[in-house]
Amino acid sequence: MKILITGGAGFIGSHVVRLFVNKYPSYQIFNLDKLTYAGNLANLADVADRENYTFLKGDIVDAAYLDETFSKYNFDAVIHLAAESHVDRSISDPLAFVYTNVIGTVNLLNTARRHWASNLQDHLFYHVSTDEVYGSLGAEGMFTEETAYDPRSPYSASKASSDHFVRAWYHTYGLPVKISNCSNNYGPNHFPEKLIPLAINNIRNEKPVPVYGKGENVRDWLYVPDHARAIDVIFHEGKVGETYNIGGVNEWKNLELIELLCDLMDEKLGRPQGRSRQLITFVKDRAGHDLRYAIDSSKLMNELGWEPSVTFEEGLSKTVDWYLQNTEWLENVTSGNYQSYYEQQYVSR
Ligand code: NAD
Ligand code: DAU
């Protein structure tokens, strides 16, 4: 089987590529990535030389490039992760999210449908999406696969739009599709613009740890290898045309999560307990900040037998260890363009 994985040089994509390359030596895995600021081939250094792995540098917004690539490699299936993924960046530059997340997805759907037309049923288009499409919860309730879409940020609006297009290609053209909507991931290779790796990096450097608003927003955190395992199970055993929610059953208020992280890092860095908590700095809230996400993954658990493999304490401890052992990775990705983004995002408040 020849599988095209888009966005494989990013955070989640690199874990999916690694899992598939290692677990399925008979599959040919093609990783198509534009290598934006978030894409980093160092994430895949351990599999780069494998015979069943090929990297393709390309942009999913470029329809002609996709056409040539599908002609050349004749893929059997697509696992689509390429996206602009950071909510704060979507607030300052929404159009970039429309190009990649909406137009890029429609380009991929069009290309796959055209190239697979003679035997559509032998192919699969798997679209990786987010719980943010469901909007924001109050104190109670969880998102199920039936929850009505209610995206509220430019990022979630672009992902919701891409999900609708994927379903439209299933209903209108009969393209075999699957969709999964996952909660917040954390773990190795997470770009340090997102809360957990940004906090780890700042605590390490004894810099202020920015908490938006009062830190009361709630997210449901999942260790990234567990998301990759869920994608593997859904890809192989999920039903065509269906949606699966993926979550960690692990809700945390941002402030409580950051306090836990500060204490864990004090312990690992041999600092006196309580020292890193002094770095916590409340900053201006994110515009339109969704209050709470919580995912009900009982469909995936009951039908396909998936469940998270680690507790949050284990996953967070492994994550901190990874960042403390990979300071060169951190320094590479936080140099250059990232510095000007960071200054714009935080210093102007
Ligand atoms: P990421 O930002 O770390 O990686 C995105 C990757 O896509 C990068 O390697 C980037 O170079 C590539 N890319 C961006 N634009 C491209 C283009 N035009 N053409 C080709 N490649 C392009 O993102 P992530 O956090 O790994 O998220 C991956 C997917 O999972 C996204 O679709 C995201 O919406 C979804 N998701 C993320 C989370 C999360 O917590 N991070 C949770 C649920 C769903
Ligand atoms: O729920 C899934 C989504 O999770 C994915 O679809 C997105 O791609 C991913 O980026 C993530 O979105 P969030 O906005 O929830 O993640 P982020 O790490 O940016 O923020 C997590 C929470 O922490 C959120 O409530 C905002 C807050 N925050 C974030 C940053 C960067 C802070 O308080 N301070 C910060 O500096």
Tab-separated table of C-alpha atoms and ligand atoms in Angstrom:
chain	number	residue	atom	x	y	z
A	1	MET	CA	0.000	0.000	0.000
A	2	LYS	CA	1.253	3.479	-0.898
A	3	ILE	CA	0.098	6.064	1.640
A	4	LEU	CA	0.445	9.819	1.211
A	5	ILE	CA	0.704	11.533	4.612
A	6	THR	CA	0.459	15.337	4.358
A	7	GLY	CA	2.035	17.541	7.045
A	8	GLY	CA	4.273	14.698	8.195
A	9	ALA	CA	7.112	17.014	9.214
A	10	GLY	CA	4.910	18.759	11.797
A	11	PHE	CA	4.141	17.817	15.379
A	12	ILE	CA	1.425	15.153	15.060
A	13	GLY	CA	2.294	14.187	11.484
A	14	SER	CA	5.836	13.182	12.476
A	15	HIS	CA	4.461	10.783	15.106
A	16	VAL	CA	2.032	9.307	12.552
A	17	VAL	CA	4.795	8.876	9.935
A	18	ARG	CA	7.118	7.227	12.483
A	19	LEU	CA	4.403	4.820	13.654
A	20	PHE	CA	3.446	3.778	10.102
A	21	VAL	CA	7.051	3.468	8.833
A	22	ASN	CA	8.048	1.293	11.803
A	23	LYS	CA	4.866	-0.761	12.163
A	24	TYR	CA	4.161	-1.449	8.488
A	25	PRO	CA	7.434	-2.208	6.653
A	26	SER	CA	5.456	-3.435	3.623
A	27	TYR	CA	3.744	-0.042	3.161
A	28	GLN	CA	5.402	2.795	1.241
A	29	ILE	CA	4.974	5.995	3.246
A	30	PHE	CA	5.206	9.324	1.394
A	31	ASN	CA	5.423	12.463	3.549
A	32	LEU	CA	4.351	15.579	1.630
A	33	ASP	CA	5.152	18.774	3.506
A	34	LYS	CA	5.754	22.424	2.589
A	35	LEU	CA	8.143	22.831	5.551
A	36	THR	CA	6.589	26.002	6.910
A	37	TYR	CA	7.944	27.365	10.191
A	38	ALA	CA	6.107	24.427	11.865
A	39	GLY	CA	7.568	21.696	9.633
A	40	ASN	CA	10.923	20.274	10.643
A	41	LEU	CA	12.660	17.283	9.084
A	42	ALA	CA	14.695	16.870	12.280
A	43	ASN	CA	11.452	15.452	13.740
A	44	LEU	CA	11.921	12.422	11.468
A	45	ALA	CA	15.711	11.988	11.502
A	46	ASP	CA	15.322	8.440	12.906
A	47	VAL	CA	13.293	7.191	9.916
A	48	ALA	CA	14.705	9.404	7.141
A	49	ASP	CA	16.824	6.603	5.636
A	50	ARG	CA	14.237	3.838	5.738
A	51	GLU	CA	13.477	2.095	2.455
A	52	ASN	CA	9.729	2.451	2.929
A	53	TYR	CA	9.884	6.242	3.529
A	54	THR	CA	10.022	9.094	0.981
A	55	PHE	CA	9.910	12.817	1.687
A	56	LEU	CA	8.250	15.123	-0.882
A	57	LYS	CA	8.597	18.866	-0.434
A	58	GLY	CA	5.435	20.480	-1.744
A	59	ASP	CA	2.485	22.763	-1.115
A	60	ILE	CA	-1.088	21.427	-1.056
A	61	VAL	CA	-2.283	24.812	-2.318
A	62	ASP	CA	-0.493	24.043	-5.605
A	63	ALA	CA	-3.010	21.916	-7.557
A	64	ALA	CA	-0.653	21.287	-10.505
A	65	TYR	CA	2.024	19.936	-8.149
A	66	LEU	CA	-0.514	17.601	-6.509
A	67	ASP	CA	-1.640	16.363	-9.906
A	68	GLU	CA	1.949	15.521	-10.981
A	69	THR	CA	2.660	13.860	-7.637
A	70	PHE	CA	-0.440	11.645	-7.748
A	71	SER	CA	0.422	10.682	-11.354
A	72	LYS	CA	3.972	9.815	-10.395
A	73	TYR	CA	3.318	7.757	-7.252
A	74	ASN	CA	-0.193	6.380	-7.660
A	75	PHE	CA	-1.172	6.535	-3.979
A	76	ASP	CA	-3.732	4.119	-2.522
A	77	ALA	CA	-4.680	6.308	0.421
A	78	VAL	CA	-4.206	9.773	1.913
A	79	ILE	CA	-3.888	10.711	5.585
A	80	HIS	CA	-4.281	14.485	5.572
A	81	LEU	CA	-2.719	16.415	8.445
A	82	ALA	CA	-1.128	19.430	6.696
A	83	ALA	CA	-2.597	22.604	8.109
A	84	GLU	CA	-1.940	25.934	9.688
A	85	SER	CA	-2.632	24.918	13.277
A	86	HIS	CA	-2.124	27.799	15.719
A	87	VAL	CA	-5.214	29.727	16.867
A	88	ASP	CA	-3.268	32.908	17.767
A	89	ARG	CA	-1.674	33.050	14.324
A	90	SER	CA	-5.133	32.601	12.756
A	91	ILE	CA	-6.279	35.726	14.570
A	92	SER	CA	-3.433	37.822	13.158
A	93	ASP	CA	-3.335	36.220	9.649
A	94	PRO	CA	-6.633	34.431	8.852
A	95	LEU	CA	-6.100	34.196	5.096
A	96	ALA	CA	-3.117	31.850	5.449
A	97	PHE	CA	-5.552	29.449	7.175
A	98	VAL	CA	-8.075	29.713	4.334
A	99	TYR	CA	-5.407	28.911	1.743
A	100	THR	CA	-3.905	25.847	3.385
A	101	ASN	CA	-6.779	24.464	5.454
A	102	VAL	CA	-9.642	25.115	3.027
A	103	ILE	CA	-8.206	25.463	-0.483
A	104	GLY	CA	-5.396	22.987	0.180
A	105	THR	CA	-7.914	20.390	1.391
A	106	VAL	CA	-10.221	20.939	-1.597
A	107	ASN	CA	-7.210	20.608	-3.937
A	108	LEU	CA	-6.336	17.271	-2.334
A	109	LEU	CA	-9.937	16.045	-2.546
A	110	ASN	CA	-10.186	17.046	-6.212
A	111	THR	CA	-6.876	15.441	-7.085
A	112	ALA	CA	-7.620	12.203	-5.225
A	113	ARG	CA	-11.066	11.896	-6.808
A	114	ARG	CA	-9.733	12.475	-10.323
A	115	HIS	CA	-6.847	10.025	-9.976
A	116	TRP	CA	-8.918	7.344	-8.234
A	117	ALA	CA	-12.006	7.645	-10.480
A	118	SER	CA	-11.756	4.179	-12.068
A	119	ASN	CA	-11.882	2.331	-8.723
A	120	LEU	CA	-12.796	4.831	-6.002
A	121	GLN	CA	-13.869	2.099	-3.566
A	122	ASP	CA	-10.306	0.721	-3.369
A	123	HIS	CA	-8.990	4.019	-1.957
A	124	LEU	CA	-9.317	6.051	1.233
A	125	PHE	CA	-9.097	9.742	2.125
A	126	TYR	CA	-8.582	10.148	5.887
A	127	HIS	CA	-8.939	13.721	7.143
A	128	VAL	CA	-7.437	14.669	10.522
A	129	SER	CA	-9.390	17.406	12.271
A	130	THR	CA	-9.942	19.051	15.635
A	131	ASP	CA	-12.480	19.245	18.452
A	132	GLU	CA	-12.458	23.046	18.019
A	133	VAL	CA	-14.993	22.722	15.171
A	134	TYR	CA	-17.656	22.037	17.833
A	135	GLY	CA	-17.193	25.455	19.476
A	136	SER	CA	-16.954	26.147	23.186
A	137	LEU	CA	-18.555	24.322	26.143
A	138	GLY	CA	-19.776	25.733	29.467
A	139	ALA	CA	-18.979	23.943	32.716
A	140	GLU	CA	-20.974	20.832	31.751
A	141	GLY	CA	-21.218	18.465	28.777
A	142	MET	CA	-18.923	16.925	26.185
A	143	PHE	CA	-18.580	17.023	22.404
A	144	THR	CA	-19.920	13.905	20.675
A	145	GLU	CA	-19.796	13.076	16.956
A	146	GLU	CA	-23.363	14.481	16.715
A	147	THR	CA	-22.592	17.883	18.281
A	148	ALA	CA	-23.472	20.672	15.831
A	149	TYR	CA	-20.522	22.592	14.401
A	150	ASP	CA	-20.018	26.053	15.941
A	151	PRO	CA	-16.464	27.222	15.139
A	152	ARG	CA	-15.486	30.555	16.681
A	153	SER	CA	-11.889	31.314	15.617
A	154	PRO	CA	-10.494	31.718	12.086
A	155	TYR	CA	-8.539	28.477	12.707
A	156	SER	CA	-11.572	26.455	13.782
A	157	ALA	CA	-13.711	27.995	11.024
A	158	SER	CA	-11.147	26.876	8.440
A	159	LYS	CA	-10.982	23.353	9.902
A	160	ALA	CA	-14.798	23.134	10.092
A	161	SER	CA	-14.943	24.213	6.460
A	162	SER	CA	-12.443	21.519	5.463
A	163	ASP	CA	-14.476	18.865	7.331
A	164	HIS	CA	-17.617	19.947	5.423
A	165	PHE	CA	-15.788	19.669	2.099
A	166	VAL	CA	-14.546	16.180	2.964
A	167	ARG	CA	-18.122	15.053	3.781
A	168	ALA	CA	-19.373	16.726	0.582
A	169	TRP	CA	-16.909	14.670	-1.497
A	170	TYR	CA	-18.188	11.513	0.225
A	171	HIS	CA	-21.882	12.262	-0.352
A	172	THR	CA	-21.621	13.912	-3.774
A	173	TYR	CA	-18.850	11.962	-5.484
A	174	GLY	CA	-18.685	8.760	-3.428
A	175	LEU	CA	-15.073	9.356	-2.357
A	176	PRO	CA	-14.367	6.941	0.547
A	177	VAL	CA	-13.517	9.188	3.517
A	178	LYS	CA	-12.988	9.014	7.271
A	179	ILE	CA	-12.679	11.983	9.648
A	180	SER	CA	-11.380	12.194	13.200
A	181	ASN	CA	-11.692	15.168	15.550
A	182	CYS	CA	-9.119	15.217	18.333
A	183	SER	CA	-8.562	17.233	21.492
A	184	ASN	CA	-5.325	19.081	22.464
A	185	ASN	CA	-2.193	17.010	21.911
A	186	TYR	CA	1.061	17.349	23.856
A	187	GLY	CA	4.411	15.552	23.739
A	188	PRO	CA	7.802	15.561	21.971
A	189	ASN	CA	8.287	17.765	18.851
A	190	HIS	CA	5.472	20.172	19.788
A	191	PHE	CA	6.333	23.619	18.416
A	192	PRO	CA	6.956	26.017	21.339
A	193	GLU	CA	4.262	28.516	20.341
A	194	LYS	CA	1.635	26.219	21.913
A	195	LEU	CA	0.959	26.353	25.657
A	196	ILE	CA	2.817	23.311	27.042
A	197	PRO	CA	6.097	23.499	25.057
A	198	LEU	CA	6.151	27.311	25.340
A	199	ALA	CA	5.824	27.026	29.123
A	200	ILE	CA	8.504	24.296	29.310
A	201	ASN	CA	10.904	26.436	27.284
A	202	ASN	CA	10.225	29.569	29.334
A	203	ILE	CA	10.502	27.771	32.680
A	204	ARG	CA	13.791	26.259	31.505
A	205	ASN	CA	15.084	29.744	30.637
A	206	GLU	CA	13.503	31.369	33.730
A	207	LYS	CA	11.397	33.647	31.527
A	208	PRO	CA	7.780	34.735	32.285
A	209	VAL	CA	5.172	32.046	31.542
A	210	PRO	CA	2.226	33.844	29.883
A	211	VAL	CA	-1.254	32.732	31.000
A	212	TYR	CA	-4.146	34.238	29.044
A	213	GLY	CA	-6.916	35.926	31.071
A	214	LYS	CA	-7.367	34.256	34.457
A	215	GLY	CA	-6.124	30.838	33.324
A	216	GLU	CA	-9.599	29.345	33.756
A	217	ASN	CA	-10.007	27.954	30.240
A	218	VAL	CA	-10.156	24.175	30.114
A	219	ARG	CA	-8.525	21.848	27.583
A	220	ASP	CA	-8.580	18.019	27.313
A	221	TRP	CA	-4.971	16.856	26.802
A	222	LEU	CA	-3.864	13.729	24.917
A	223	TYR	CA	-0.290	12.385	24.609
A	224	VAL	CA	0.625	12.630	20.905
A	225	PRO	CA	1.681	8.971	20.358
A	226	ASP	CA	-1.834	8.031	21.541
A	227	HIS	CA	-3.332	10.235	18.822
A	228	ALA	CA	-1.090	8.497	16.268
A	229	ARG	CA	-2.307	5.091	17.589
A	230	ALA	CA	-5.919	6.249	17.229
A	231	ILE	CA	-5.281	7.338	13.621
A	232	ASP	CA	-3.758	3.913	12.897
A	233	VAL	CA	-6.818	2.109	14.312
A	234	ILE	CA	-9.341	4.346	12.526
A	235	PHE	CA	-7.407	4.171	9.236
A	236	HIS	CA	-7.444	0.366	9.302
A	237	GLU	CA	-10.668	-0.498	11.136
A	238	GLY	CA	-12.935	2.578	11.128
A	239	LYS	CA	-16.044	2.647	8.940
A	240	VAL	CA	-15.966	4.598	5.684
A	241	GLY	CA	-18.064	7.779	5.826
A	242	GLU	CA	-17.862	7.983	9.616
A	243	THR	CA	-16.424	10.431	12.131
A	244	TYR	CA	-14.544	9.460	15.297
A	245	ASN	CA	-13.836	11.757	18.243
A	246	ILE	CA	-10.474	11.266	19.979
A	247	GLY	CA	-9.776	12.660	23.455
A	248	GLY	CA	-7.706	12.126	26.561
A	249	VAL	CA	-10.465	12.101	29.246
A	250	ASN	CA	-8.059	14.540	30.850
A	251	GLU	CA	-9.436	18.042	31.451
A	252	TRP	CA	-7.249	20.724	32.988
A	253	LYS	CA	-7.724	24.425	33.694
A	254	ASN	CA	-4.761	26.207	32.101
A	255	LEU	CA	-3.531	27.709	35.376
A	256	GLU	CA	-3.647	24.386	37.230
A	257	LEU	CA	-1.810	22.697	34.379
A	258	ILE	CA	0.921	25.363	34.386
A	259	GLU	CA	1.292	25.070	38.172
A	260	LEU	CA	1.714	21.290	37.836
A	261	LEU	CA	4.316	21.815	35.113
A	262	CYS	CA	6.218	24.386	37.217
A	263	ASP	CA	6.404	21.968	40.161
A	264	LEU	CA	7.473	19.064	37.926
A	265	MET	CA	10.222	21.165	36.357
A	266	ASP	CA	11.448	22.461	39.735
A	267	GLU	CA	11.853	18.807	40.725
A	268	LYS	CA	13.624	17.799	37.489
A	269	LEU	CA	15.882	20.871	37.426
A	270	GLY	CA	16.753	20.641	41.131
A	271	ARG	CA	15.210	24.037	41.848
A	272	PRO	CA	13.471	24.795	45.188
A	273	GLN	CA	9.745	23.887	45.039
A	274	GLY	CA	7.647	26.968	44.221
A	275	ARG	CA	10.406	28.836	42.357
A	276	SER	CA	9.028	28.386	38.825
A	277	ARG	CA	5.474	29.298	39.868
A	278	GLN	CA	6.854	32.818	40.364
A	279	LEU	CA	7.310	32.998	36.573
A	280	ILE	CA	3.526	32.744	35.967
A	281	THR	CA	2.396	36.020	34.394
A	282	PHE	CA	-1.224	36.805	33.534
A	283	VAL	CA	-1.485	38.489	30.134
A	284	LYS	CA	-4.292	39.872	27.953
A	285	ASP	CA	-6.800	37.177	26.983
A	286	ARG	CA	-6.969	35.638	23.505
A	287	ALA	CA	-9.748	37.276	21.416
A	288	GLY	CA	-12.830	35.018	21.347
A	289	HIS	CA	-11.088	32.548	23.685
A	290	ASP	CA	-13.098	29.297	23.806
A	291	LEU	CA	-13.813	28.468	27.456
A	292	ARG	CA	-13.813	24.684	27.512
A	293	TYR	CA	-13.285	21.688	25.234
A	294	ALA	CA	-14.095	18.131	26.353
A	295	ILE	CA	-14.329	15.177	24.011
A	296	ASP	CA	-16.472	12.079	24.392
A	297	SER	CA	-14.455	9.313	22.664
A	298	SER	CA	-16.721	6.440	23.684
A	299	LYS	CA	-17.492	5.569	20.039
A	300	LEU	CA	-13.768	5.029	19.300
A	301	MET	CA	-13.233	3.199	22.605
A	302	ASN	CA	-16.274	0.924	22.331
A	303	GLU	CA	-16.228	0.198	18.594
A	304	LEU	CA	-12.482	0.058	17.914
A	305	GLY	CA	-11.037	-0.701	21.361
A	306	TRP	CA	-8.698	2.314	21.515
A	307	GLU	CA	-7.807	4.009	24.790
A	308	PRO	CA	-5.031	6.373	25.960
A	309	SER	CA	-1.903	4.423	26.962
A	310	VAL	CA	-0.429	6.796	29.546
A	311	THR	CA	-1.676	8.917	32.459
A	312	PHE	CA	-1.190	12.677	32.195
A	313	GLU	CA	1.481	12.590	34.923
A	314	GLU	CA	3.467	9.962	32.935
A	315	GLY	CA	3.000	11.746	29.604
A	316	LEU	CA	3.950	15.149	31.008
A	317	SER	CA	7.016	13.743	32.735
A	318	LYS	CA	8.188	12.063	29.487
A	319	THR	CA	7.501	15.291	27.604
A	320	VAL	CA	9.550	17.456	29.973
A	321	ASP	CA	12.392	14.903	29.830
A	322	TRP	CA	12.312	15.029	26.017
A	323	TYR	CA	12.594	18.843	25.953
A	324	LEU	CA	15.374	18.872	28.557
A	325	GLN	CA	17.298	16.282	26.509
A	326	ASN	CA	16.662	18.009	23.159
A	327	THR	CA	17.737	21.577	23.832
A	328	GLU	CA	19.402	21.768	20.408
A	329	TRP	CA	16.026	21.025	18.724
A	330	LEU	CA	14.409	23.725	20.879
A	331	GLU	CA	17.073	26.288	20.113
A	332	ASN	CA	16.898	25.615	16.372
A	333	VAL	CA	13.145	26.091	16.190
A	334	THR	CA	13.076	29.162	18.427
A	335	SER	CA	15.663	31.072	16.415
A	336	GLY	CA	14.961	33.156	13.309
A	337	ASN	CA	11.385	33.951	12.359
A	338	TYR	CA	9.984	32.588	15.587
A	339	GLN	CA	11.672	35.371	17.542
A	340	SER	CA	9.763	38.109	15.718
A	341	TYR	CA	6.463	36.197	16.116
A	342	TYR	CA	7.128	35.840	19.852
A	343	GLU	CA	7.940	39.525	20.259
A	344	GLN	CA	4.751	40.554	18.402
A	345	GLN	CA	2.549	38.122	20.321
A	346	TYR	CA	3.728	38.856	23.843
A	347	VAL	CA	5.836	41.995	24.276
A	348	SER	CA	3.245	44.390	22.839
A	349	ARG	CA	0.743	43.577	25.623
B	1	NAD	P1	1.771	21.586	12.945
B	1	NAD	O1	1.525	23.044	12.752
B	1	NAD	O2	2.777	21.149	13.956
B	1	NAD	O3	2.208	20.902	11.562
B	1	NAD	C1	1.580	21.199	10.362
B	1	NAD	C2	2.447	20.672	9.233
B	1	NAD	O4	1.797	20.977	7.994
B	1	NAD	C3	3.838	21.319	9.164
B	1	NAD	O5	4.826	20.326	8.968
B	1	NAD	C4	3.757	22.253	7.963
B	1	NAD	O6	4.999	22.457	7.313
B	1	NAD	C5	2.756	21.524	7.088
B	1	NAD	N1	2.065	22.431	6.169
B	1	NAD	C6	1.473	23.628	6.484
B	1	NAD	N2	0.961	24.192	5.365
B	1	NAD	C7	1.213	23.336	4.338
B	1	NAD	C8	0.912	23.358	2.945
B	1	NAD	N3	0.276	24.397	2.397
B	1	NAD	N4	1.293	22.309	2.191
B	1	NAD	C9	1.970	21.250	2.748
B	1	NAD	N5	2.287	21.194	4.051
B	1	NAD	C10	1.914	22.219	4.841
B	1	NAD	O7	0.345	20.960	13.239
B	1	NAD	P2	-0.075	19.767	14.213
B	1	NAD	O8	-0.301	20.312	15.563
B	1	NAD	O9	0.852	18.646	14.016
B	1	NAD	O10	-1.501	19.405	13.592
B	1	NAD	C11	-1.613	18.471	12.521
B	1	NAD	C12	-3.077	18.322	12.148
B	1	NAD	O11	-3.813	17.860	13.285
B	1	NAD	C13	-3.743	19.621	11.722
B	1	NAD	O12	-4.637	19.335	10.684
B	1	NAD	C14	-4.481	20.083	12.970
B	1	NAD	O13	-5.614	20.858	12.621
B	1	NAD	C15	-4.876	18.756	13.574
B	1	NAD	N6	-5.040	18.739	15.041
B	1	NAD	C16	-4.064	19.244	15.866
B	1	NAD	C17	-4.216	19.143	17.257
B	1	NAD	C18	-3.158	19.650	18.208
B	1	NAD	O14	-3.379	19.643	19.437
B	1	NAD	N7	-1.996	20.082	17.744
B	1	NAD	C19	-5.362	18.560	17.785
B	1	NAD	C20	-6.349	18.075	16.905
B	1	NAD	C21	-6.163	18.155	15.540
B	2	DAU	O1	-8.254	21.330	20.702
B	2	DAU	C1	-7.400	20.984	19.644
B	2	DAU	C2	-6.561	22.192	19.269
B	2	DAU	O2	-5.616	22.385	20.313
B	2	DAU	C3	-5.846	22.010	17.930
B	2	DAU	O3	-6.797	21.889	16.906
B	2	DAU	C4	-4.914	23.196	17.656
B	2	DAU	O4	-4.187	22.982	16.456
B	2	DAU	C5	-3.948	23.316	18.809
B	2	DAU	O5	-3.111	24.435	18.620
B	2	DAU	C6	-4.706	23.450	20.139
B	2	DAU	O6	-5.412	24.716	20.220
B	2	DAU	P1	-5.450	25.582	21.570
B	2	DAU	O7	-5.733	26.977	21.235
B	2	DAU	O8	-6.294	24.929	22.607
B	2	DAU	O9	-3.896	25.367	22.036
B	2	DAU	P2	-2.809	26.398	22.627
B	2	DAU	O10	-1.653	25.565	23.073
B	2	DAU	O11	-2.561	27.539	21.721
B	2	DAU	O12	-3.545	26.950	23.922
B	2	DAU	C7	-3.991	26.086	24.963
B	2	DAU	C8	-4.676	26.931	26.009
B	2	DAU	O13	-3.698	27.757	26.656
B	2	DAU	C9	-5.702	27.899	25.443
B	2	DAU	O14	-6.763	28.030	26.369
B	2	DAU	C10	-4.934	29.224	25.326
B	2	DAU	C11	-3.969	29.154	26.491
B	2	DAU	N1	-2.651	29.823	26.315
B	2	DAU	C12	-1.962	29.576	25.160
B	2	DAU	C13	-0.724	30.147	24.952
B	2	DAU	C14	0.043	29.900	23.675
B	2	DAU	C15	-2.138	30.612	27.314
B	2	DAU	O15	-2.770	30.806	28.374
B	2	DAU	N2	-0.911	31.184	27.115
B	2	DAU	C16	-0.184	31.010	25.967
B	2	DAU	O16	0.936	31.580	25.846
